mmCIF file of C-alpha atoms and ligand atoms in Angstrom:
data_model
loop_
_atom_site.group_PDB
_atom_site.id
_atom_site.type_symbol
_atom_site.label_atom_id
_atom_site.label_comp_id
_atom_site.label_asym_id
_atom_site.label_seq_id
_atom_site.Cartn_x
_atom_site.Cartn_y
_atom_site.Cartn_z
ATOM 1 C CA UNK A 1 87.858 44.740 102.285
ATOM 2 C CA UNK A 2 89.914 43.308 105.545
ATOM 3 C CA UNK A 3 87.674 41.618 107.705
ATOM 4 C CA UNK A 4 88.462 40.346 111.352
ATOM 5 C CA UNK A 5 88.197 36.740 111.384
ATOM 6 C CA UNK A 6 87.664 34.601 114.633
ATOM 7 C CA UNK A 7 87.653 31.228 116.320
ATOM 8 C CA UNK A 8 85.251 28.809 114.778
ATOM 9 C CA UNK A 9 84.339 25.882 116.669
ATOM 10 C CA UNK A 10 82.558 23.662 114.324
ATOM 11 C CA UNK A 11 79.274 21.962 114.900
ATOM 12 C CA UNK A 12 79.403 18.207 114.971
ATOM 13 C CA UNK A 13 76.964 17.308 112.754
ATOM 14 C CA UNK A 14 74.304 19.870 110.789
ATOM 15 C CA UNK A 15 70.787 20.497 111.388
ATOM 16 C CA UNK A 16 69.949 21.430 108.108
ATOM 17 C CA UNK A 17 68.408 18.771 106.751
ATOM 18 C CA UNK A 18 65.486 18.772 109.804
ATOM 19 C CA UNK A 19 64.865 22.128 108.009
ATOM 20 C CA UNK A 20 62.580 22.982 105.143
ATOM 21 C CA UNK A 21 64.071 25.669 103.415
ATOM 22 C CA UNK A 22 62.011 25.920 100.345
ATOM 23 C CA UNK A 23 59.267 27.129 103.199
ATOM 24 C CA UNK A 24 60.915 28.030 106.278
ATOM 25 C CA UNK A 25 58.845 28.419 109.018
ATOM 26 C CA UNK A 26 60.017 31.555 110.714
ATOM 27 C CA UNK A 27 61.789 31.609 114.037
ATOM 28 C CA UNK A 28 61.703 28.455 114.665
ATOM 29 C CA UNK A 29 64.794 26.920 113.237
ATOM 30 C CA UNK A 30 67.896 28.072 113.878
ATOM 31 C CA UNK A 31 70.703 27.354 111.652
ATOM 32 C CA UNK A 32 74.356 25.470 113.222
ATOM 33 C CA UNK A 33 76.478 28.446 114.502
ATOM 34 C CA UNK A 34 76.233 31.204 116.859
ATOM 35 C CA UNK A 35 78.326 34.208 117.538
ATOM 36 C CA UNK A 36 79.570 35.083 120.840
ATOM 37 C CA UNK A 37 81.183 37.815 122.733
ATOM 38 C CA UNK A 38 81.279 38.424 126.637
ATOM 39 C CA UNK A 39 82.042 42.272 127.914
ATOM 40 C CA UNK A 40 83.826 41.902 131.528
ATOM 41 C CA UNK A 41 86.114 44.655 133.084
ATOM 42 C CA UNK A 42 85.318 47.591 130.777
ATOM 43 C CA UNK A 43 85.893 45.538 127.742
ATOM 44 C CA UNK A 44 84.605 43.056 124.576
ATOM 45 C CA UNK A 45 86.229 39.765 125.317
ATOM 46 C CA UNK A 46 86.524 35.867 124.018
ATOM 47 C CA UNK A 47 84.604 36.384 120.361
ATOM 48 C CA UNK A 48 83.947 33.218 119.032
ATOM 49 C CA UNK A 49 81.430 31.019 116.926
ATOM 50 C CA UNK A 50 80.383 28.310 118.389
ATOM 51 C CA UNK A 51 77.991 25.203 117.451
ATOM 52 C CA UNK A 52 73.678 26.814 118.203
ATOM 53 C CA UNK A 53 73.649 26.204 121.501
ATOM 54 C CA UNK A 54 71.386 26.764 124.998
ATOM 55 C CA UNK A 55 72.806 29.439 127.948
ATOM 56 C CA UNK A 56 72.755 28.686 131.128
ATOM 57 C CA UNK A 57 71.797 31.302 133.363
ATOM 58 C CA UNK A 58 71.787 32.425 136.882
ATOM 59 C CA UNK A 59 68.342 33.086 138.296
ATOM 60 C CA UNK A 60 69.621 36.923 139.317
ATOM 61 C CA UNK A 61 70.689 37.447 135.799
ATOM 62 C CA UNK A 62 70.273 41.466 135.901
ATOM 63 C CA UNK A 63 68.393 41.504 132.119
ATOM 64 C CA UNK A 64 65.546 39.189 133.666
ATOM 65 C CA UNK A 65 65.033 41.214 135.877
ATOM 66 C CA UNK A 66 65.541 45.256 134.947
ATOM 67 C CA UNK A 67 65.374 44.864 131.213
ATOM 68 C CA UNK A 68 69.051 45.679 129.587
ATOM 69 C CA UNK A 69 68.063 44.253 127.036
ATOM 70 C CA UNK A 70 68.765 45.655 123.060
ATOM 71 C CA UNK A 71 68.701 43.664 119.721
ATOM 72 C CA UNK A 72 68.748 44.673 115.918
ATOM 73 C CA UNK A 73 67.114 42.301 113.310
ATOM 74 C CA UNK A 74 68.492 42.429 109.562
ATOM 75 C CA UNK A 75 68.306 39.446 107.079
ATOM 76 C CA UNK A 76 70.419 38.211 104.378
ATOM 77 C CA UNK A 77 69.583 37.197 100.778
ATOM 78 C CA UNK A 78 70.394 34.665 98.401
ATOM 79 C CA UNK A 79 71.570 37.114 95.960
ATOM 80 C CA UNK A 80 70.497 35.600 92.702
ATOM 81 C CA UNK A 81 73.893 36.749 90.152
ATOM 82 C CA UNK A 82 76.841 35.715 92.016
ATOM 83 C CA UNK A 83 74.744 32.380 94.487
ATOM 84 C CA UNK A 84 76.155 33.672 97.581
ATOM 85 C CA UNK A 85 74.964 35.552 100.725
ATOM 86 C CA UNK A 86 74.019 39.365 100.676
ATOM 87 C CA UNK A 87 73.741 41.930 103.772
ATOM 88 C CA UNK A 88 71.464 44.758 103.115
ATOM 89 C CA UNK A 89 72.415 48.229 105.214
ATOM 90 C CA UNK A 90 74.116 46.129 107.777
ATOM 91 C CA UNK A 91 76.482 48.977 109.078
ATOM 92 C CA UNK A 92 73.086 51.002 109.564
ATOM 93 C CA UNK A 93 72.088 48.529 111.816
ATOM 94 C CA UNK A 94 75.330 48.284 113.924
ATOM 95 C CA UNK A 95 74.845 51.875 114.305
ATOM 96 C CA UNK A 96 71.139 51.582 115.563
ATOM 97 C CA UNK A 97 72.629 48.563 117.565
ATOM 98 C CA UNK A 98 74.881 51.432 119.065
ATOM 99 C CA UNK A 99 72.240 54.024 119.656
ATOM 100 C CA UNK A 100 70.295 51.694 121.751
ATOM 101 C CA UNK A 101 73.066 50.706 123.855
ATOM 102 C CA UNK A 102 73.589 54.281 124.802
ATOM 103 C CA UNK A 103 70.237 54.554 125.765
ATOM 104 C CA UNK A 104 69.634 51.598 127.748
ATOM 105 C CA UNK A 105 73.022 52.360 129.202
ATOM 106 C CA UNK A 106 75.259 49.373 127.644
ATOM 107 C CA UNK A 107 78.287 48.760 126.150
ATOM 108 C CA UNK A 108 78.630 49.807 122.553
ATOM 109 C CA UNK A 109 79.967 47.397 119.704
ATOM 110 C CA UNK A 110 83.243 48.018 117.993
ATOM 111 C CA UNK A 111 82.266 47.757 113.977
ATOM 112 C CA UNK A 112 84.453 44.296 113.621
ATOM 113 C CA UNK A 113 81.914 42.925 116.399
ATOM 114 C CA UNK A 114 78.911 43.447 114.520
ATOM 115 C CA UNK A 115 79.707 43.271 110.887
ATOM 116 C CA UNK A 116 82.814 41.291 110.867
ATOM 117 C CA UNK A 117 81.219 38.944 113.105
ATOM 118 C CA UNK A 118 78.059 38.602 110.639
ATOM 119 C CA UNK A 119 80.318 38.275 107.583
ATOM 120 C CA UNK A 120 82.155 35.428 109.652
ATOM 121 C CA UNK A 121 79.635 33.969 111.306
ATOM 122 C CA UNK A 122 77.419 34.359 108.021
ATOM 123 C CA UNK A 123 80.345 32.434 106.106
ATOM 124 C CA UNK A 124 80.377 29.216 108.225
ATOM 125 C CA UNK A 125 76.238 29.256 107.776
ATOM 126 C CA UNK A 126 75.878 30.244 104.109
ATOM 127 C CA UNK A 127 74.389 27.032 103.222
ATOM 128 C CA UNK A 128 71.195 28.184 105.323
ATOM 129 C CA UNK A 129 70.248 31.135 103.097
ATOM 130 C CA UNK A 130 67.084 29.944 101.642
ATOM 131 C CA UNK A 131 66.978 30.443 97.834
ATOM 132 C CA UNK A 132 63.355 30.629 96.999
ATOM 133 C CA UNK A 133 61.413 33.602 96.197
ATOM 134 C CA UNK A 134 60.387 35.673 99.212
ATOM 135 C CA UNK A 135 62.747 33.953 101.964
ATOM 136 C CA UNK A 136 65.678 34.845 103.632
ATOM 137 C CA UNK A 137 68.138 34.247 106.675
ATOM 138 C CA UNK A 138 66.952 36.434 109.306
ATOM 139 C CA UNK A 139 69.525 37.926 111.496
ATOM 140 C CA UNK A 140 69.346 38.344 115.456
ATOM 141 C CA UNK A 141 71.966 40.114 117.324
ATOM 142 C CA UNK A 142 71.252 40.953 121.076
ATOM 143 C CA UNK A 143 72.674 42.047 124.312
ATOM 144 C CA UNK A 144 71.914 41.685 127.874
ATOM 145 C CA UNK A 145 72.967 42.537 130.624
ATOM 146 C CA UNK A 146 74.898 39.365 132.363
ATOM 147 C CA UNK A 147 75.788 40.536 136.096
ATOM 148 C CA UNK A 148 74.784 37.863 138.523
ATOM 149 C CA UNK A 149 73.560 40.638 141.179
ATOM 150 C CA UNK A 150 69.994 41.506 142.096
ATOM 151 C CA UNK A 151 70.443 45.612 143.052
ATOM 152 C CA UNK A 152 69.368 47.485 140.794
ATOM 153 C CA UNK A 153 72.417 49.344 138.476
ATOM 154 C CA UNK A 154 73.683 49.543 135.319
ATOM 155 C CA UNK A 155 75.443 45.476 134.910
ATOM 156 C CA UNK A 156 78.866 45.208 134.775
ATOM 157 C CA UNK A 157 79.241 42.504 132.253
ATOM 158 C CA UNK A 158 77.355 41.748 129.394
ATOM 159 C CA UNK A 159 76.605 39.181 126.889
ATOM 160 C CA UNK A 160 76.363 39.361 123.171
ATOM 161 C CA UNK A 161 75.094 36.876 120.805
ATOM 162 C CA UNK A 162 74.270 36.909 117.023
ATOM 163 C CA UNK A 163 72.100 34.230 115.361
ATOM 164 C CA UNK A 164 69.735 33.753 112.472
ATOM 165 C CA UNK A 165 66.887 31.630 111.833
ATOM 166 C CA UNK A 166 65.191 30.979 107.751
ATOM 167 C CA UNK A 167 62.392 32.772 106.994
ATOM 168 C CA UNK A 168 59.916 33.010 104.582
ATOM 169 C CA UNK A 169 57.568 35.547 103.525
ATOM 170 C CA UNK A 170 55.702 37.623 106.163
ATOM 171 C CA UNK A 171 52.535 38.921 105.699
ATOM 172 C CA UNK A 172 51.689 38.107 101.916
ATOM 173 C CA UNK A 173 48.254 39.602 101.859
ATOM 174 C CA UNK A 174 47.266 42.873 102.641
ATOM 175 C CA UNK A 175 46.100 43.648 106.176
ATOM 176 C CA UNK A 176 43.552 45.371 108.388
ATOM 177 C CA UNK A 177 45.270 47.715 111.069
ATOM 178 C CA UNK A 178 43.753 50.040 113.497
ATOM 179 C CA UNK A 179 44.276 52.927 115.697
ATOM 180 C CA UNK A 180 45.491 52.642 119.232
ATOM 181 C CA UNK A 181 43.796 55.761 121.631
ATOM 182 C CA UNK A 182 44.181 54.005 125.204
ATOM 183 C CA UNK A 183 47.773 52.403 125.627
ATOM 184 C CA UNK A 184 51.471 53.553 124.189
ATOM 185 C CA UNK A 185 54.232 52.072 123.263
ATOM 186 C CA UNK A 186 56.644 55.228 123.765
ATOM 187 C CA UNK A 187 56.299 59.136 124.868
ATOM 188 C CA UNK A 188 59.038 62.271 124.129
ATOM 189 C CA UNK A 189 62.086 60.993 126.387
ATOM 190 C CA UNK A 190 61.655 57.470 126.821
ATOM 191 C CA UNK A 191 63.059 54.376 124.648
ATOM 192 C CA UNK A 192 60.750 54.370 121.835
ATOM 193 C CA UNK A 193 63.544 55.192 119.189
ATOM 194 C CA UNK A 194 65.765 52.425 121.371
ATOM 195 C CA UNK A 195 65.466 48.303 120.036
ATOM 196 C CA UNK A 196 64.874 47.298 123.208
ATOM 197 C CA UNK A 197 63.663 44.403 124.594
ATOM 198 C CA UNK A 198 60.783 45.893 127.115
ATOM 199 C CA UNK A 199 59.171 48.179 124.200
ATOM 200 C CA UNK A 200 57.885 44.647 122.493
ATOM 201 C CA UNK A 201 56.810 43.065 125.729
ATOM 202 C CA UNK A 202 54.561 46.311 126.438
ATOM 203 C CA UNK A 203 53.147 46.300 123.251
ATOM 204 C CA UNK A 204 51.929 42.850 123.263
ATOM 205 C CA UNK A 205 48.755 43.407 125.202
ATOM 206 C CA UNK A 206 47.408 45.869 123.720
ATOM 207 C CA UNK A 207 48.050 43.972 120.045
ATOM 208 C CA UNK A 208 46.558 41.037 121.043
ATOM 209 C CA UNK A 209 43.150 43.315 121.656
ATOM 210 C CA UNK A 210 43.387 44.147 118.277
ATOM 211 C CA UNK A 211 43.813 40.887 116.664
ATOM 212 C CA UNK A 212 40.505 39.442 118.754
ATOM 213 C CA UNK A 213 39.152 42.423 116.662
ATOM 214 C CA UNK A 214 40.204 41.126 113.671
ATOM 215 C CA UNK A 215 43.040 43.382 113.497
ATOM 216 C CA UNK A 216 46.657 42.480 112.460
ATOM 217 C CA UNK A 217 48.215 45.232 114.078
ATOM 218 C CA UNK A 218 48.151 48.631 115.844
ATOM 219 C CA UNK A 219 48.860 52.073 114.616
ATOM 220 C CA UNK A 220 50.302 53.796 117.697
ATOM 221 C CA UNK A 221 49.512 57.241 118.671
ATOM 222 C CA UNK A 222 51.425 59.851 120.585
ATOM 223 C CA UNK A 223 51.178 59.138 124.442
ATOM 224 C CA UNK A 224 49.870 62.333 125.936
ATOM 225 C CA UNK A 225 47.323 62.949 123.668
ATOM 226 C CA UNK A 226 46.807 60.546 120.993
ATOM 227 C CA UNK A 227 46.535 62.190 118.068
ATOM 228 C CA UNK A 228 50.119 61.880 116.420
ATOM 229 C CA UNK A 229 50.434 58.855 114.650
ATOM 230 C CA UNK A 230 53.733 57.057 115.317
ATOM 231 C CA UNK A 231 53.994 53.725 113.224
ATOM 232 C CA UNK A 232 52.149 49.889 113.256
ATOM 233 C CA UNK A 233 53.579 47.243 115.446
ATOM 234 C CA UNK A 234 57.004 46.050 114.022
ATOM 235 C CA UNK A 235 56.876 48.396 110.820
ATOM 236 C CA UNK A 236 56.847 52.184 110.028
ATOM 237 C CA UNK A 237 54.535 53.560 108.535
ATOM 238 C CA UNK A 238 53.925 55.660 105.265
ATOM 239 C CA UNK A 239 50.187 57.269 103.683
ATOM 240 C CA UNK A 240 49.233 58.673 100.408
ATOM 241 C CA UNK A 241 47.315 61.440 100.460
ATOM 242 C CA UNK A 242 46.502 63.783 97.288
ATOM 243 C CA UNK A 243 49.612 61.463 95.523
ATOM 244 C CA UNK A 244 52.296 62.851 97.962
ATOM 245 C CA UNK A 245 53.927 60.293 100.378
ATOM 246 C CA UNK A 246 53.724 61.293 103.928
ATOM 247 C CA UNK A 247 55.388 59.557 106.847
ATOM 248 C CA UNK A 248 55.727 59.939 110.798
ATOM 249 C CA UNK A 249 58.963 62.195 111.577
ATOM 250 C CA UNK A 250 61.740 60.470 113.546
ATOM 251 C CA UNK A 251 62.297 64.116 115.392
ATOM 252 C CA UNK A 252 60.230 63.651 118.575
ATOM 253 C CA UNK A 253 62.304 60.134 119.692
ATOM 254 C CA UNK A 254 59.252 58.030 119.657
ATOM 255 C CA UNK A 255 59.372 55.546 116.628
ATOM 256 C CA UNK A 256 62.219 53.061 115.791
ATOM 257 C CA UNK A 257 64.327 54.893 112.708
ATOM 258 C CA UNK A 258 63.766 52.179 110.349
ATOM 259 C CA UNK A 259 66.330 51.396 107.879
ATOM 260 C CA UNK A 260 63.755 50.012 105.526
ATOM 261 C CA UNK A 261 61.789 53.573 105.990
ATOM 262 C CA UNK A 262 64.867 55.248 105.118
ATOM 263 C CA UNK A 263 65.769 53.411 101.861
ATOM 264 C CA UNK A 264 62.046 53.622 100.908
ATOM 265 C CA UNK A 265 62.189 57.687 101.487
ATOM 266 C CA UNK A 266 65.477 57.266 99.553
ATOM 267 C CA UNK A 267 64.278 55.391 96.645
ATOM 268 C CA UNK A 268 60.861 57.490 96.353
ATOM 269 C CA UNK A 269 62.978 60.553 96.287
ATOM 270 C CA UNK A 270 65.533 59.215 93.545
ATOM 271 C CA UNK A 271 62.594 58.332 91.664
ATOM 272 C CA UNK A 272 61.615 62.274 92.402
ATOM 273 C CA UNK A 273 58.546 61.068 93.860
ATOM 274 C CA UNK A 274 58.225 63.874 97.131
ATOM 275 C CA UNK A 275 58.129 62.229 100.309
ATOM 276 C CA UNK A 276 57.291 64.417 103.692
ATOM 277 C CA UNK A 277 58.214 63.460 106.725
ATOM 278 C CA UNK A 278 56.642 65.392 109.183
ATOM 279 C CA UNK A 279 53.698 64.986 111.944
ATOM 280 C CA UNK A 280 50.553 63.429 110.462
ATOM 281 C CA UNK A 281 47.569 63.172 112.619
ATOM 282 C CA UNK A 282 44.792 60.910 112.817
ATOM 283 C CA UNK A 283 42.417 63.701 111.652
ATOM 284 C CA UNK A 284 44.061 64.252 108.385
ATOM 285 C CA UNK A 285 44.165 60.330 107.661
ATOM 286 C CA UNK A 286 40.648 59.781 108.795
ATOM 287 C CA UNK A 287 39.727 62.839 106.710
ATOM 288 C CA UNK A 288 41.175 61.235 103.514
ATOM 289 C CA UNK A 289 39.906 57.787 104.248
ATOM 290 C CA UNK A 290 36.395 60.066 104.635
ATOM 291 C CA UNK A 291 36.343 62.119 100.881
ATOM 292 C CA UNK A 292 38.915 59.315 98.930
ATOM 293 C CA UNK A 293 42.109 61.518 98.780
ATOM 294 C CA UNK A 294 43.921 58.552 100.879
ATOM 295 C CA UNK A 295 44.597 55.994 98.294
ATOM 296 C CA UNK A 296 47.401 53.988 100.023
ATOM 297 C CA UNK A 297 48.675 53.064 103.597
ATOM 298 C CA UNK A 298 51.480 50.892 103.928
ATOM 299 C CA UNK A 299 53.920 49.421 106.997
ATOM 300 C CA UNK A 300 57.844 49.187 106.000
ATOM 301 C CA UNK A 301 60.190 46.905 108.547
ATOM 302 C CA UNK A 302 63.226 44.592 107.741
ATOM 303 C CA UNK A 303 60.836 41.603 108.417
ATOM 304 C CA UNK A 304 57.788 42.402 105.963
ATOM 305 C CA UNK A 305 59.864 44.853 103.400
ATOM 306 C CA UNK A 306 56.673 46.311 102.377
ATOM 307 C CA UNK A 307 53.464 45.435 103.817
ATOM 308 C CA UNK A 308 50.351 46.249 101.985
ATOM 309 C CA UNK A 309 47.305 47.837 104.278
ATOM 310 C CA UNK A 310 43.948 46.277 103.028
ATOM 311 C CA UNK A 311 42.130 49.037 105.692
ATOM 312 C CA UNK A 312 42.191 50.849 108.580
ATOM 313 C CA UNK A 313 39.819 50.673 111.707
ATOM 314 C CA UNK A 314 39.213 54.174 113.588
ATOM 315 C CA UNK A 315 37.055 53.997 116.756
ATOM 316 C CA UNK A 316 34.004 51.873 115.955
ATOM 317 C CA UNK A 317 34.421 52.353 111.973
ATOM 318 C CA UNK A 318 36.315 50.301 109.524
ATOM 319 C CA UNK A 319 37.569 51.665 106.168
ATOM 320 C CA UNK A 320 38.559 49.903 103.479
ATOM 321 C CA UNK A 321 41.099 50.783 101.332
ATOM 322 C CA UNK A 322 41.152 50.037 97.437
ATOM 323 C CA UNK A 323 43.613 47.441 95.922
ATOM 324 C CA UNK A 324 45.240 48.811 93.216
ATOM 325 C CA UNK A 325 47.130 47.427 90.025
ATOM 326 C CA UNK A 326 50.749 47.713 90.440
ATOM 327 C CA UNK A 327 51.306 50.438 88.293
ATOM 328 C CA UNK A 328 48.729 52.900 90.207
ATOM 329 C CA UNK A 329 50.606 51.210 93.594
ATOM 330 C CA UNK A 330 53.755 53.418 95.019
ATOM 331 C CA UNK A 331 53.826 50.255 97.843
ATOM 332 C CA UNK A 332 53.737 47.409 95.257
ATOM 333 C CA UNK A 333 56.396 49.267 93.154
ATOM 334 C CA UNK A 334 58.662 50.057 95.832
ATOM 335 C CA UNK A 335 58.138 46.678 97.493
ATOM 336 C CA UNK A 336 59.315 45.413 93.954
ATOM 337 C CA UNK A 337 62.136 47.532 93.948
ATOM 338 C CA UNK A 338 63.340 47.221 97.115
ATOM 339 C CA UNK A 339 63.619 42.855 96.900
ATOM 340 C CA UNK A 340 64.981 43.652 93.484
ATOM 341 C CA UNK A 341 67.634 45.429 94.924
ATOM 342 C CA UNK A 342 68.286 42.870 97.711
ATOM 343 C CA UNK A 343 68.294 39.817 95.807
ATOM 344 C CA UNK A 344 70.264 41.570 92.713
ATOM 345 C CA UNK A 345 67.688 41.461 90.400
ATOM 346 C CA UNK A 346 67.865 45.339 90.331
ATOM 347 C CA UNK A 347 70.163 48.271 89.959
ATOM 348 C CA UNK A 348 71.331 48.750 93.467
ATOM 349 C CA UNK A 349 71.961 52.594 93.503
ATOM 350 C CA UNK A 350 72.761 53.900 96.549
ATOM 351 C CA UNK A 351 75.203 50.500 97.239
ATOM 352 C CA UNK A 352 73.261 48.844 100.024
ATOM 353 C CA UNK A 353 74.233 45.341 99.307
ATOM 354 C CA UNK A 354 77.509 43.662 100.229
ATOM 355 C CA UNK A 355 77.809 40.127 99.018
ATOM 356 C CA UNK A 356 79.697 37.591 101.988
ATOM 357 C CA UNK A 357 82.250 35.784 99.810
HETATM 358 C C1 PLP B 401 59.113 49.077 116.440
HETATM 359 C C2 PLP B 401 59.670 48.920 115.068
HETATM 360 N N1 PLP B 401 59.428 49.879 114.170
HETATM 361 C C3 PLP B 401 59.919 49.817 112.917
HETATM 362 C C4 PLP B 401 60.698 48.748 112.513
HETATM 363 C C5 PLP B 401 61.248 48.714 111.124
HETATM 364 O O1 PLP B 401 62.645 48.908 111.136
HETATM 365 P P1 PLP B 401 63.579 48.259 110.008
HETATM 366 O O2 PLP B 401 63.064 48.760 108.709
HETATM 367 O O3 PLP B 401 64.939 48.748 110.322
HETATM 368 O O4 PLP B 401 63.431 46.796 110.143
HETATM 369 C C6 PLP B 401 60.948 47.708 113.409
HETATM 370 C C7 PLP B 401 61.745 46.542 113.018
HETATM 371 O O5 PLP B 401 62.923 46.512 113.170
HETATM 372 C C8 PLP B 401 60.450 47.807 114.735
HETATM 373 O O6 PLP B 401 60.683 46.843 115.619
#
C-alpha cells in the first residue's frame, strides 16, 4: 500500500519515560508528536508532525465561540504476532470524520489526511503503544474552526490536529445506568449522528445528575417524547430480550453510528446470532427487566469495546441485572472476540486490522 509521507520535525528529547505504560492513566499523557494541517483559501495546507506541543490562540477564535468543532476517537493496538502497531476500522472513522464536517459545515479530509497521516504520525510514536493486556494508544483527531473574526458564519480557515494519549482499560466492572426523561442530547434534524464538540458539553449536566445518583451513565431517550431509547453516554447500546439482540436504529439521525456497534452487529450476525436494529422503547425494556425475559444490556464505543451493564435505574426503581458465566454472556463473548480480533489473537474476518509497519 502507497502511503503519503510528510515532514517530521523531531522532538528533542522523549517524554516517555515520565509515562507509565504498563498502567496508563488515560488522557492525561500525551505521547511526543502531533499531526498538523491548516485549511486557508479553500484548501488543506502545510501537513506536518511536529514535537506535542501548546496552540496559541486568538481570543475571537470562531470554535470558542460558535462551536465548529468535530473530532473522531479510534485507538491502536499492540498487535501481539507481528509487535507492531494496529488500526482497527480507521477508514470508517475518516468517513464519520467526513460526515460530521458536512454537518457542522467544515471542510472535509482528503483520505491521505486522515489515514496516511495516522500511519505516519503513528510510525514516529510506535514506541507509545502500550503492550499490556487491556491498553492501547488512543487516537484524537479534531477540527475547529480557526478564523480570527467574531460574526457569526461558517470560518474560513480551519485547523486540524491528530494526537493520541495511552490508555488503559475503561470501565472493568459492570455498571449501573439509568434512563434520562427530562434533558436530550439530540432530536430528528439536529447533530446527534455528528462527533461534535457541543453534543458532549450538553450532555455533561445532565450525567453528572446521574452519577450523584450512583449512576455511571445515562440512557438517552428521544427528545419530543421520551420514550425511544437512543444509546448511554459515550457508547451504543444493545439489549437481550427473549435471546434476540436488539439495538437502537441509526435511521432517525439521533445516535452516533458507532463503528464498534457495527462490527458487533457484524460479528453477531456471522456467528448467525439475529441482531434487530430497529426502535426499542423504554416500555418493552422495562417490561423484560419486569417478567426476566431481559437477560443482558450492554454499551459498545471505541473507548470501552464492550461494557458490561450490572443494572438499569427507571424512574424511582432500580433493576438489577444477573451476571452471567461467559458462555451464557453474548457481551462477554463478543467483548472477547472483538480484543481478540484487535490485538491478533483472533481470526480477523471481515479484515478490520491494518498493522503500521
Ligand atoms: C455519543 C457516542 N455514541 C457512541 C459512540 C461509540 O462509537 P464508536 O464505537 O465508533 O467508538 C461514541 C464514541 O465514539 C460516542 O461518542
Amino acid at each position: 500500500m502507497q502511503i503519503r509521507t510528510f515532514p517530521v520535525e523531531k522532538a528533542a528529547q522523549t517524554k516517555i519515560h515520565q509515562v507509565n505504560l504498563d498502567q496508563p492513566t488515560f488522557g492525561k499523557f500525551f505521547t511526543d508528536h502531533m499531526f498538523v494541517a491548516d485549511y486557508r483559501n479553500g484548501q488543506w495546507q502545510n501537513p506536518r508532525i511536529v514535537p506535542f506541543q501548546r496552540l496559541s490562540l486568538h481570543p475571537a477564535t470562531s470554535a470558542l465561540h460558535y462551536g465548529q468543532s468535530i473530532f473522531e476517537g479510534l485507538k491502536a493496538f499492540h498487535h501481539r504476532p507481528t509487535g507492531r502497531p494496529a488500526l482497527f476500522r480507521v477508514e470508517d472513522n475518516w468517513r464519520r470524520m467526513n460526515r460530521s464536517a458536512q454537518r457542522m459545515c467544515m471542510p472535509e479530509l482528503p483520505r491521505e489526511l486522515f489515514v496516511d497521516a495516522i500511519y505516519e504520525w503513528l510510525s514516529v510514536d510506535a514506541d507509545w503503544v502500550p503492550k499490556g493486556e487491556g491498553t492501547s494508544l488512543y487516537i484524537r483527531p479534531f477540527m475547529f474552526a480557526a478564523d480570527e473574526y467574531v460574526g457569526i458564519r461558517p470560518s474560513e480557515t480551519y485547523q486540524y490536529i491528530i494526537f493520541g494519549s495511552p490508555a488503559g482499560p475503561y470501565y472493568p466492572a459492570p455498571i449501573p445506568i439509568r434512563f434520562e426523561f427530562k434533558y436530550s442530547r439530540a432530536c430528528e434534524g439536529g447533530t446527534g449522528a455528528a462527533k461534535a464538540a457541543g453534543n458532549y458539553g450538553g450532555s455533561l449536566y445532565p450525567a453528572q445528575l446521574a452519577m450523584e445518583e450512583g449512576y455511571r451513565q445515562l440512557i438517552w431517550t428521544d427528545a419530543c417524547r421520551h420514550q425511544i431509547i437512543e444509546e448511554s453516554g459515550t457508547m451504543n447500546i444493545f439489549f437481550v430480550i427473549d435471546g434476540r439482540v436488539i439495538t437502537p436504529s441509526i435511521r432517525r439521525g439521533t445516535i452516533l453510528e458507532g463503528i464498534t456497534r457495527d462490527s458487533v452487529i457484524q460479528l453477531l450476525r456471522h456467528r448467525n446470532i439475529t441482531v434487530e436494529e430497529r426502535d426499542i422503547t423504554v416500555d418493552e425494556v422495562v417490561d423484560g427487566l419486569e417478567s426476566g425475559r431481559l437477560t443482558e444490556v450492554f454499551g459498545t464505543g471505541t473507548a470501552a469495546s464492550v461494557a458490561f451493564i450490572s443494572g438499569i435505574g427507571y424512574r424511582d426503581k432500580h433493576y438489577d441485572l444477573p451476571e452471567l458465566s461467559e458462555e451464557e454472556s453474548i457481551a462477554r463473548q463478543m467483548k472477547k472476540l472483538l480484543e481478540g480480533i484487535k490485538y491478533g489473537t483472533e481470526a480477523d474476518p471481515f479484515g478490520w486490522v491494518t498493522i503500521v509497519e
